[in-house]
Each structure stands twice: as structure tokens, then as C-alpha cells.
Short mmCIF file of C-alpha atoms in Angstrom, two decimals:
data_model
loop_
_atom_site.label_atom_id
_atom_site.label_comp_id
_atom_site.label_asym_id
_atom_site.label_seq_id
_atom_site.Cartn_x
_atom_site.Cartn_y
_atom_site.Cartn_z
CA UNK A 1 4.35 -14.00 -17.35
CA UNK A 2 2.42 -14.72 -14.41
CA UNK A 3 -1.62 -13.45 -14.58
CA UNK A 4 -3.52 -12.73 -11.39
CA UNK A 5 -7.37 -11.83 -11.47
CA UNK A 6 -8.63 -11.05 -7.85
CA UNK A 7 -12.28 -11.49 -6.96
CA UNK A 8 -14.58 -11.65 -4.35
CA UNK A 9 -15.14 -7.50 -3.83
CA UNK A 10 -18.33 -5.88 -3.58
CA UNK A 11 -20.82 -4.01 -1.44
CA UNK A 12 -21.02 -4.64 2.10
CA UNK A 13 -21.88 -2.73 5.60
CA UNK A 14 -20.12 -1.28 7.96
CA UNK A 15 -19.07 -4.61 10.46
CA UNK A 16 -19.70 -6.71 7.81
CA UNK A 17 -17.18 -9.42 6.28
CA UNK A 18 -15.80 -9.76 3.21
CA UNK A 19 -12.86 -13.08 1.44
CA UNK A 20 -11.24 -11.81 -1.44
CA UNK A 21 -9.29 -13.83 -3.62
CA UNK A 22 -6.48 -13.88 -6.24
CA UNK A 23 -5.83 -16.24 -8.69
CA UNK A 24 -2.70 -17.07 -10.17
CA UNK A 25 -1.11 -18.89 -12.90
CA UNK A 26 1.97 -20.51 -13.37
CA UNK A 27 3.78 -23.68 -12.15
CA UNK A 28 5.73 -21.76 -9.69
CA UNK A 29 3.30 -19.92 -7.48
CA UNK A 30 4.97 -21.78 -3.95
CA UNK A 31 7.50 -19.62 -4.86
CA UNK A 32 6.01 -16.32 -4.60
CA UNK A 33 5.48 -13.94 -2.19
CA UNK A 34 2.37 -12.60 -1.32
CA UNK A 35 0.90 -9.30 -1.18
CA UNK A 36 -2.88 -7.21 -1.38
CA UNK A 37 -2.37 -3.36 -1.39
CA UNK A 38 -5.37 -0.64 -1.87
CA UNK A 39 -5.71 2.17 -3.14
CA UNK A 40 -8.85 4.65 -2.86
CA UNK A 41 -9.97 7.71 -4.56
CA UNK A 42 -7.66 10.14 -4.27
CA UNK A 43 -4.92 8.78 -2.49
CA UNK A 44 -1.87 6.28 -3.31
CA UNK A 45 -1.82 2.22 -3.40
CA UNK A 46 -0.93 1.39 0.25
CA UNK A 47 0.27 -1.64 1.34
CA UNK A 48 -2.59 -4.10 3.46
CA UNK A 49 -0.83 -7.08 4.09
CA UNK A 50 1.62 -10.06 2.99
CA UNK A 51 2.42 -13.26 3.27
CA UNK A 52 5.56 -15.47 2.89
CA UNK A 53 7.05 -17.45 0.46
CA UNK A 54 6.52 -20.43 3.09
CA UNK A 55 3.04 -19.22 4.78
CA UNK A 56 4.16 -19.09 8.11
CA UNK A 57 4.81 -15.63 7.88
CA UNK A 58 2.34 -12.63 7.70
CA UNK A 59 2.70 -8.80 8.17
CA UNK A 60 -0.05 -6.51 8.24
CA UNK A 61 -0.47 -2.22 7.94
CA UNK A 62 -1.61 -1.31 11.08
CA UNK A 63 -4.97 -0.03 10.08
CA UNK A 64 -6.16 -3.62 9.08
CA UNK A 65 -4.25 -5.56 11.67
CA UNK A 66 -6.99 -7.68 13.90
CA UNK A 67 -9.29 -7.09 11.57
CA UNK A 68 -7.66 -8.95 8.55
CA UNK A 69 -6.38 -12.15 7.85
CA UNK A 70 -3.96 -13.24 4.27
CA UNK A 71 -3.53 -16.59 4.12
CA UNK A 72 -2.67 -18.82 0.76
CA UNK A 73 -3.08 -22.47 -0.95
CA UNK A 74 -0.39 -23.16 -2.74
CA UNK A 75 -2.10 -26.54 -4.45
CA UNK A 76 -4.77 -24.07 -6.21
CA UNK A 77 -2.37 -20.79 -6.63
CA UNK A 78 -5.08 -18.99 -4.78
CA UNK A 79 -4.47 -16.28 -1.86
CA UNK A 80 -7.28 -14.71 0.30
CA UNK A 81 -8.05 -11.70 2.06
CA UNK A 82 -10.47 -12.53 4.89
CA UNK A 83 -11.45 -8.80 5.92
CA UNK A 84 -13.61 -8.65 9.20
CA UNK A 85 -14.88 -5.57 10.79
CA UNK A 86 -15.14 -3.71 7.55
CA UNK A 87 -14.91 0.19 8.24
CA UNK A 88 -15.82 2.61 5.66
CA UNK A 89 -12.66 3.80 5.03
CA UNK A 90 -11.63 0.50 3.76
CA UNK A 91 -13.57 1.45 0.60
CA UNK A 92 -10.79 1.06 -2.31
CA UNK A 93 -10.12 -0.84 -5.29
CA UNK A 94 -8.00 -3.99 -3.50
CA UNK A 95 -4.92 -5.42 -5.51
CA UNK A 96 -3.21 -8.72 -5.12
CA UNK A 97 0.45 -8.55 -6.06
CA UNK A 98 3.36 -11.43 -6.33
CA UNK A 99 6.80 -10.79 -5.94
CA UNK A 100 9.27 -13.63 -8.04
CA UNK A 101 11.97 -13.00 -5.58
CA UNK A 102 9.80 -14.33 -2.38
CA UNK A 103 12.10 -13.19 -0.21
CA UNK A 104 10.75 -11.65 3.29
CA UNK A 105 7.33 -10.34 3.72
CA UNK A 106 7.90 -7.12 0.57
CA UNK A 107 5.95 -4.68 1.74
CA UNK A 108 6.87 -1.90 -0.91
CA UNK A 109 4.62 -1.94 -4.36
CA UNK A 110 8.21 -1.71 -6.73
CA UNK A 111 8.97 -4.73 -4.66
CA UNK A 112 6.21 -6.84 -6.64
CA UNK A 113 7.02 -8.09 -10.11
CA UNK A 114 2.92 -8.59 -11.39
CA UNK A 115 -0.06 -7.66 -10.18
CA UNK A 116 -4.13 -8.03 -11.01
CA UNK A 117 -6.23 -5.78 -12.07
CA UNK A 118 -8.15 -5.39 -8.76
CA UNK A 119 -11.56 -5.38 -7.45
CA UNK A 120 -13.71 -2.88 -5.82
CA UNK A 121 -14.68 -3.69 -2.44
CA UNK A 122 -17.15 -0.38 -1.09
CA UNK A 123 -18.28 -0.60 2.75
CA UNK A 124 -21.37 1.81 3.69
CA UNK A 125 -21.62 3.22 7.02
#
């Protein structure tokens, strides 16, 4: 089974920048699909952005598009989340997710087959 561990959250301000990363392992990451969701206190995991199976394709929820950037490295089973322009309300608990299929850009959470354990990323105002 394939084990992601995200890092890279923490405290930042308002404007500020922040590159979270997720780790995979397996021989077959290429493969995958891509995705980081969210999910903050009180509300439900929503989906932030993906990335394709090949890496030339990238789809973003409209509250982070411009501001946020998923991109992968396939030779160290590694993809980011370059978040720029951090508001407060991007204050969650940020999950990467990989869907076997790696099909499309899945932007659905039942669409992912595993998922990390996620990382708190907390912007001030």
C-alpha cells in the first residue's frame, strides 16, 4: 500500500508563502494522480487542486486559483503545493491524496485510493 507523509505546514502571515510537500512510496508513483484537499475546523475536506498522471495538466478550486501552484517530480515521488498570497481563511489541516487509477484531474475525495495524514498550515491576519 502506498504511504504519503506531507510536510512543509506551519505558521505564516497573511501574504506570506508557504511549499508543502508529500512524499510517496512505491515504484509506481508516475502513475498516480495527484491531489491536496483541506479541510478546516468545522467544515468538510474540500478539494484545492490536482495534477495529472502526466504533469501537464492542473486544475485548481477557485478560491486558490492564482494564488497556488501543484506541480510534481516523479524521480523523487514528491508533489508540492507552492501557496502564495496566503489568506486567513486558508487556515486548515492540508492533505495530499493519490488516486491508482490516474485518470483525469479527480477532483472528488472517494476518487483517491490513499492519502497522508496531513499537516497544519495556520495563516494570521
Amino acid at each position: 500500500q502506498v504511504q504519503l507523509v506531507e510536510s512543509g505546514g506551519g505558521l505564516v502571515q497573511a501574504g506570506g508563502s508557504l511549499r508543502l510537500s508529500c512524499a510517496a512510496s512505491g515504484r509506481t508513483f508516475s502513475s498516480y494522480a495527484m491531489g491536496w484537499f483541506r479541510q478546516a475546523p468545522g467544515k468538510e475536506r474540500e478539494f484545492v487542486a490536482a495534477i495529472s498522471r502526466s504533469g501537464g495538466r492542473t486544475y485548481y478550486s477557485d478560491s486558490v486559483k492564482g494564488r497556488f501552484t501543484i506541480s510534481r517530480d516523479d524521480a523523487k515521488n514528491t508533489v508540492f503545493l507552492q501557496m502564495n498570497s496566503l489568506k486567513p481563511e486558508d487556515t486548515a489541516v492540508y492533505y495530499c491524496a493519490a488516486d491508482r487509477a490516474g485518470y483525469g484531474l479527480p477532483r472528488i475525495r472517494t476518487e483517491y485510493d490513499y492519502w497522508g495524514q496531513g499537516t497544519q498550515v495556520t495563516v494570521s491576519s
